[in-house]
PDB file of C-alpha atoms in Angstrom:
ATOM      1  CA  THR L   1     -18.871  24.156 -18.143  1.00 49.00           C
ATOM      2  CA  ILE L   2     -18.822  25.486 -14.831  1.00 62.00           C
ATOM      3  CA  CYS L   3     -21.784  24.954 -12.586  1.00 69.00           C
ATOM      4  CA  ARG L   4     -21.976  28.088 -10.398  1.00 72.00           C
ATOM      5  CA  CYS L   5     -21.593  25.917  -6.761  1.00 72.00           C
ATOM      6  CA  VAL L   6     -19.614  27.084  -4.047  1.00 74.00           C
ATOM      7  CA  ARG L   7     -16.459  24.825  -4.298  1.00 76.00           C
ATOM      8  CA  SER L   8     -14.431  23.987  -1.283  1.00 79.00           C
ATOM      9  CA  PHE L   9     -10.701  23.870  -1.261  1.00 81.00           C
ATOM     10  CA  ARG L  10      -9.420  21.218  -3.429  1.00 85.00           C
ATOM     11  CA  THR L  11     -12.327  21.146  -6.062  1.00 87.00           C
ATOM     12  CA  PHE L  12     -12.489  21.097  -9.242  1.00 88.00           C
ATOM     13  CA  HIS L  13     -15.148  20.779 -12.178  1.00 87.00           C
ATOM     14  CA  CYS L  14     -14.145  17.993 -14.845  1.00 87.00           C
ATOM     15  CA  LYS L  15     -15.058  18.823 -18.009  1.00 87.00           C
ATOM     16  CA  ASP L  16     -16.435  15.076 -18.920  1.00 89.00           C
ATOM     17  CA  CYS L  17     -18.403  14.492 -16.515  1.00 85.00           C
ATOM     18  CA  GLY L  18     -20.271  17.754 -16.186  1.00 85.00           C
ATOM     19  CA  ARG L  19     -19.684  18.239 -12.436  1.00 86.00           C
ATOM     20  CA  CYS L  20     -17.381  19.557  -9.247  1.00 88.00           C
ATOM     21  CA  VAL L  21     -15.612  16.647  -7.942  1.00 90.00           C
ATOM     22  CA  GLU L  22     -14.069  16.718  -4.207  1.00 89.00           C
ATOM     23  CA  ARG L  23     -10.488  16.477  -4.860  1.00 89.00           C
ATOM     24  CA  LEU L  24     -10.923  15.709  -8.240  1.00 91.00           C
ATOM     25  CA  ASP L  25      -7.786  13.057  -9.157  1.00 94.00           C
ATOM     26  CA  HIS L  26      -8.635  12.448 -12.920  1.00 94.00           C
ATOM     27  CA  HIS L  27     -11.332  11.126 -14.696  1.00 94.00           C
ATOM     28  CA  CYS L  28     -10.261   7.936 -15.782  1.00 92.00           C
ATOM     29  CA  PRO L  29     -12.180   6.407 -18.760  1.00 91.00           C
ATOM     30  CA  TRP L  30     -11.382   2.990 -17.672  1.00 88.00           C
ATOM     31  CA  VAL L  31     -14.635   3.361 -15.470  1.00 88.00           C
ATOM     32  CA  ASN L  32     -15.736   5.933 -16.580  1.00 89.00           C
ATOM     33  CA  ASN L  33     -15.916   8.213 -14.133  1.00 93.00           C
ATOM     34  CA  CYS L  34     -14.267  10.702 -12.127  1.00 94.00           C
ATOM     35  CA  ILE L  35     -11.318  10.163  -9.229  1.00 95.00           C
ATOM     36  CA  GLY L  36     -12.374  11.690  -6.534  1.00 93.00           C
ATOM     37  CA  LEU L  37     -12.321  11.851  -2.816  1.00 90.00           C
ATOM     38  CA  ARG L  38     -14.685   9.727  -2.608  1.00 90.00           C
ATOM     39  CA  ASN L  39     -13.666   6.692  -4.971  1.00 93.00           C
ATOM     40  CA  GLN L  40      -9.938   7.104  -4.616  1.00 93.00           C
ATOM     41  CA  ARG L  41      -9.695   4.569  -1.876  1.00 94.00           C
ATOM     42  CA  LEU L  42     -11.467   1.905  -3.221  1.00 95.00           C
ATOM     43  CA  PHE L  43      -9.405   2.849  -6.829  1.00 95.00           C
ATOM     44  CA  PHE L  44      -5.959   2.859  -5.343  1.00 96.00           C
ATOM     45  CA  CYS L  45      -7.271  -0.422  -4.012  1.00 96.00           C
ATOM     46  CA  TRP L  46      -8.745  -1.978  -8.008  1.00 95.00           C
ATOM     47  CA  LEU L  47      -5.806  -0.439  -9.747  1.00 96.00           C
ATOM     48  CA  VAL L  48      -3.369  -2.950  -7.013  1.00 97.00           C
ATOM     49  CA  ALA L  49      -6.008  -6.010  -7.178  1.00 97.00           C
ATOM     50  CA  LEU L  50      -5.351  -5.596 -11.221  1.00 96.00           C
ATOM     51  CA  PHE L  51      -1.619  -5.570 -10.621  1.00 97.00           C
ATOM     52  CA  CYS L  52      -1.783  -8.775  -8.485  1.00 97.00           C
ATOM     53  CA  SER L  53      -4.175 -10.179 -11.539  1.00 97.00           C
ATOM     54  CA  LEU L  54      -1.838  -9.357 -14.423  1.00 96.00           C
ATOM     55  CA  LEU L  55       1.337 -11.319 -12.200  1.00 96.00           C
ATOM     56  CA  PHE L  56      -0.342 -14.632 -11.759  1.00 96.00           C
ATOM     57  CA  ALA L  57      -1.301 -14.690 -15.094  1.00 93.00           C
ATOM     58  CA  ILE L  58       1.182 -13.862 -16.017  1.00 94.00           C
ATOM     59  CA  ALA L  59       3.566 -16.548 -12.914  1.00 93.00           C
ATOM     60  CA  ARG L  60       0.558 -19.046 -14.140  1.00 90.00           C
ATOM     61  CA  CYS L  61       0.628 -19.091 -18.148  1.00 87.00           C
ATOM     62  CA  SER L  62       4.884 -18.986 -17.826  1.00 87.00           C
ATOM     63  CA  ARG L  63       4.028 -22.188 -15.678  1.00 86.00           C
ATOM     64  CA  LEU L  64       2.389 -23.826 -18.262  1.00 82.00           C
ATOM     65  CA  ILE L  65       4.484 -22.743 -20.929  1.00 80.00           C
ATOM     66  CA  ALA L  66       6.738 -24.771 -19.017  1.00 81.00           C
ATOM     67  CA  ASP L  67       5.143 -27.819 -18.687  1.00 77.00           C
ATOM     68  CA  VAL L  68       4.226 -27.871 -22.650  1.00 72.00           C
ATOM     69  CA  ALA L  69       7.803 -27.686 -22.815  1.00 70.00           C
ATOM     70  CA  ARG L  70       8.866 -30.940 -20.188  1.00 73.00           C
ATOM     71  CA  GLY L  71       6.731 -33.040 -21.159  1.00 67.00           C
ATOM     72  CA  SER L  72       5.964 -32.768 -25.043  1.00 60.00           C
ATOM     73  CA  ASN L  73       6.984 -35.154 -26.910  1.00 61.00           C
ATOM     74  CA  ALA L  74       5.728 -33.882 -30.117  1.00 59.00           C
ATOM     75  CA  SER L  75       7.827 -31.566 -33.044  1.00 61.00           C
ATOM     76  CA  PRO L  76       8.957 -28.822 -32.421  1.00 60.00           C
ATOM     77  CA  LEU L  77       7.428 -27.522 -34.784  1.00 58.00           C
ATOM     78  CA  ARG L  78       4.087 -28.772 -32.741  1.00 63.00           C
ATOM     79  CA  ALA L  79       5.389 -28.477 -29.297  1.00 63.00           C
ATOM     80  CA  ALA L  80       6.566 -24.461 -30.839  1.00 63.00           C
ATOM     81  CA  ALA L  81       2.156 -23.635 -31.484  1.00 63.00           C
ATOM     82  CA  SER L  82       1.592 -24.964 -28.897  1.00 69.00           C
ATOM     83  CA  ARG L  83       2.867 -22.535 -26.721  1.00 75.00           C
ATOM     84  CA  ALA L  84       3.051 -19.428 -28.942  1.00 80.00           C
ATOM     85  CA  PRO L  85      -1.205 -18.524 -28.353  1.00 83.00           C
ATOM     86  CA  LEU L  86       0.366 -18.488 -24.492  1.00 83.00           C
ATOM     87  CA  ALA L  87       3.206 -16.359 -25.091  1.00 85.00           C
ATOM     88  CA  CYS L  88       1.393 -14.585 -26.266  1.00 89.00           C
ATOM     89  CA  LEU L  89      -0.683 -13.687 -23.079  1.00 89.00           C
ATOM     90  CA  VAL L  90       2.301 -13.614 -21.385  1.00 90.00           C
ATOM     91  CA  CYS L  91       3.773 -10.639 -23.603  1.00 93.00           C
ATOM     92  CA  ALA L  92       0.569  -9.498 -23.950  1.00 95.00           C
ATOM     93  CA  ASP L  93       0.039  -9.479 -19.940  1.00 94.00           C
ATOM     94  CA  ALA L  94       3.218  -8.091 -18.676  1.00 95.00           C
ATOM     95  CA  ALA L  95       2.872  -4.766 -21.110  1.00 96.00           C
ATOM     96  CA  LEU L  96       0.037  -4.357 -19.219  1.00 96.00           C
ATOM     97  CA  ALA L  97       0.961  -5.119 -15.706  1.00 97.00           C
ATOM     98  CA  ILE L  98       4.315  -2.493 -16.625  1.00 97.00           C
ATOM     99  CA  PHE L  99       1.258  -0.181 -17.571  1.00 97.00           C
ATOM    100  CA  VAL L 100      -0.417   0.002 -14.339  1.00 97.00           C
ATOM    101  CA  GLY L 101       1.747  -1.015 -12.082  1.00 97.00           C
ATOM    102  CA  SER L 102       3.427   2.640 -13.240  1.00 96.00           C
ATOM    103  CA  LEU L 103      -0.444   4.027 -12.453  1.00 95.00           C
ATOM    104  CA  LEU L 104       0.154   1.842  -9.359  1.00 96.00           C
ATOM    105  CA  VAL L 105       3.500   3.680  -8.216  1.00 95.00           C
ATOM    106  CA  ARG L 106       2.513   7.293  -9.652  1.00 94.00           C
ATOM    107  CA  GLN L 107      -0.823   6.921  -7.887  1.00 95.00           C
ATOM    108  CA  THR L 108       1.221   6.268  -4.163  1.00 95.00           C
ATOM    109  CA  VAL L 109       3.371   9.416  -5.308  1.00 92.00           C
ATOM    110  CA  TYR L 110       0.806  11.339  -5.760  1.00 92.00           C
ATOM    111  CA  VAL L 111      -0.416  10.178  -1.281  1.00 93.00           C
ATOM    112  CA  LEU L 112       3.079  10.079  -0.085  1.00 92.00           C
ATOM    113  CA  ALA L 113       3.330  13.945  -1.351  1.00 90.00           C
ATOM    114  CA  ASN L 114      -0.712  14.632  -1.098  1.00 91.00           C
ATOM    115  CA  LEU L 115      -0.894  15.890  -4.155  1.00 91.00           C
ATOM    116  CA  THR L 116      -3.681  14.363  -7.041  1.00 92.00           C
ATOM    117  CA  THR L 117      -2.920  14.795 -11.005  1.00 92.00           C
ATOM    118  CA  PHE L 118      -4.853  16.478 -11.344  1.00 91.00           C
ATOM    119  CA  GLU L 119      -3.079  19.353  -9.141  1.00 90.00           C
ATOM    120  CA  VAL L 120      -0.115  18.408 -10.494  1.00 88.00           C
ATOM    121  CA  VAL L 121      -0.690  18.997 -15.051  1.00 88.00           C
ATOM    122  CA  LEU L 122      -2.918  21.853 -13.556  1.00 86.00           C
ATOM    123  CA  CYS L 123      -0.054  23.985 -10.987  1.00 82.00           C
ATOM    124  CA  PRO L 124      -2.825  25.775  -9.105  1.00 83.00           C
ATOM    125  CA  ALA L 125      -1.127  28.778  -7.518  1.00 84.00           C
ATOM    126  CA  TYR L 126      -1.608  27.473  -3.588  1.00 84.00           C
ATOM    127  CA  VAL L 127       0.121  24.305  -5.505  1.00 85.00           C
ATOM    128  CA  GLU L 128       2.921  26.693  -6.333  1.00 84.00           C
ATOM    129  CA  SER L 129       2.731  28.650  -3.774  1.00 83.00           C
ATOM    130  CA  ARG L 130       3.442  24.860  -1.902  1.00 83.00           C
ATOM    131  CA  PHE L 131       6.334  24.415  -4.501  1.00 83.00           C
ATOM    132  CA  PRO L 132       8.083  27.580  -5.915  1.00 79.00           C
ATOM    133  CA  GLN L 133      10.466  25.699  -7.539  1.00 78.00           C
ATOM    134  CA  ARG L 134       9.894  22.942  -9.650  1.00 73.00           C
ATOM    135  CA  ASP L 135      12.298  22.425 -11.321  1.00 76.00           C
ATOM    136  CA  HIS L 136      13.848  18.967 -10.457  1.00 77.00           C
ATOM    137  CA  ARG L 137      11.664  15.609 -11.921  1.00 79.00           C
ATOM    138  CA  LEU L 138      10.351  15.124  -7.882  1.00 79.00           C
ATOM    139  CA  TRP L 139       9.710  18.829  -7.033  1.00 84.00           C
ATOM    140  CA  TYR L 140       6.937  17.530  -5.024  1.00 82.00           C
ATOM    141  CA  PHE L 141       9.051  15.307  -2.671  1.00 84.00           C
ATOM    142  CA  SER L 142      11.289  18.772  -1.559  1.00 80.00           C
ATOM    143  CA  GLY L 143      10.250  19.236   2.156  1.00 79.00           C
ATOM    144  CA  SER L 144       8.840  15.772   3.361  1.00 84.00           C
ATOM    145  CA  THR L 145      10.038  13.829   5.726  1.00 87.00           C
ATOM    146  CA  VAL L 146       9.073  10.168   6.648  1.00 91.00           C
ATOM    147  CA  PRO L 147       6.385  11.512   9.586  1.00 90.00           C
ATOM    148  CA  ARG L 148       4.593  13.759   6.863  1.00 89.00           C
ATOM    149  CA  PHE L 149       4.775  10.472   4.689  1.00 90.00           C
ATOM    150  CA  ALA L 150       3.527   8.311   6.863  1.00 91.00           C
ATOM    151  CA  SER L 151       0.868  11.401   8.376  1.00 88.00           C
ATOM    152  CA  ARG L 152      -0.427  11.568   4.581  1.00 89.00           C
ATOM    153  CA  CYS L 153      -0.815   8.211   3.941  1.00 91.00           C
ATOM    154  CA  ARG L 154      -3.122   8.352   7.186  1.00 90.00           C
ATOM    155  CA  GLY L 155      -4.902  10.997   5.380  1.00 88.00           C
ATOM    156  CA  PHE L 156      -6.001   8.781   2.884  1.00 91.00           C
ATOM    157  CA  TRP L 157      -6.958   6.267   3.742  1.00 91.00           C
ATOM    158  CA  LEU L 158      -9.305   7.523   6.515  1.00 88.00           C
ATOM    159  CA  ARG L 159      -9.899  10.712   3.999  1.00 83.00           C
ATOM    160  CA  SER L 160      -8.580  13.379   6.835  1.00 78.00           C
ATOM    161  CA  GLY L 161      -8.550  16.630   5.749  1.00 74.00           C
ATOM    162  CA  SER L 162      -5.326  17.561   8.492  1.00 75.00           C
ATOM    163  CA  ALA L 163      -2.472  16.777   6.337  1.00 79.00           C
ATOM    164  CA  ASP L 164      -4.333  19.251   3.475  1.00 79.00           C
ATOM    165  CA  LEU L 165      -4.519  21.666   6.691  1.00 78.00           C
ATOM    166  CA  GLU L 166      -0.772  21.244   7.589  1.00 80.00           C
ATOM    167  CA  ASP L 167       0.137  21.369   3.709  1.00 83.00           C
ATOM    168  CA  PHE L 168      -1.654  24.431   2.073  1.00 80.00           C
ATOM    169  CA  GLY L 169      -2.290  25.978   5.729  1.00 76.00           C
ATOM    170  CA  VAL L 170      -6.394  25.478   4.330  1.00 70.00           C
ATOM    171  CA  ALA L 171      -9.094  23.413   5.710  1.00 65.00           C
ATOM    172  CA  PRO L 172     -10.612  20.889   3.463  1.00 61.00           C
ATOM    173  CA  ASP L 173     -14.090  22.303   3.481  1.00 63.00           C
ATOM    174  CA  GLU L 174     -12.853  26.177   3.773  1.00 62.00           C
ATOM    175  CA  VAL L 175     -15.496  27.743   0.795  1.00 51.00           C
ATOM    176  CA  ILE L 176     -13.688  29.448  -1.938  1.00 53.00           C
ATOM    177  CA  ALA L 177     -14.584  31.269  -4.976  1.00 50.00           C
ATOM    178  CA  ASP L 178     -14.125  30.227  -8.062  1.00 45.00           C
ATOM    179  CA  ARG L 179     -11.499  28.830  -9.064  1.00 44.00           C
ATOM    180  CA  SER L 180     -11.485  27.506 -12.200  1.00 44.00           C
ATOM    181  CA  PRO L 181      -9.089  27.252 -14.504  1.00 45.00           C
ATOM    182  CA  GLY L 182      -7.535  30.567 -15.089  1.00 42.00           C
ATOM    183  CA  ALA L 183      -9.249  31.885 -12.616  1.00 43.00           C
ATOM    184  CA  ALA L 184      -7.624  33.940  -9.659  1.00 39.00           C
ATOM    185  CA  PRO L 185      -7.654  31.344  -7.445  1.00 39.00           C
TER     186      PRO L 185
END
C-alpha cells in the first residue's frame, strides 16, 4: 500500500500504521506506533529511563536478597524459599536489561551514523551510495570522525537537517519521487 503523497527525503511508508513517516526508524510494538523524526528523541529517552529503572530494580532486589540472607534465623530451606521470588525477579530484570541495553546501544550507534534502523535493514540507494563497501561489521562508521559524530548528535537532538545535507548531499525537506521499496531512487 502506498499513500500516493509527495514525500520528502528519508520518508518511508509504514505498512503497520498505513502512513508515511519522516525518517522512519521502525514500527515499535511496545508503544504501538512508528518511531520517526517527530518521536525518536522521546523513544531514545524512554529507552534510557527503562534501562535505568531495570538497573535500579536489579540493585534493589539484590540488596533485599542480601538482607534476607544476613538476617535470616530460619531454616536454610525456608530462607531459600523467601529469596527465590526475588531471585527470579532479578533474573527476569537482568534479561530485560540486556535486551533494552542492546536496543539503546543500537539506537546510539545509528544516531552517531545518522542512519535509521529501517535504512540499515532496507539499505536504499542513497545509503548504498554513501557506504559503497558494506562488507565489515561496522560499515556505517566508515569515514566518520569525532566532529562528525558530534554534528550528527546535535542534529538528532535539535532535529536539524544539516547532517543529512552533509552525509547524503540532500536537504531534508527536498521532495523526491516515489521511493517505495523496489522503486527506483
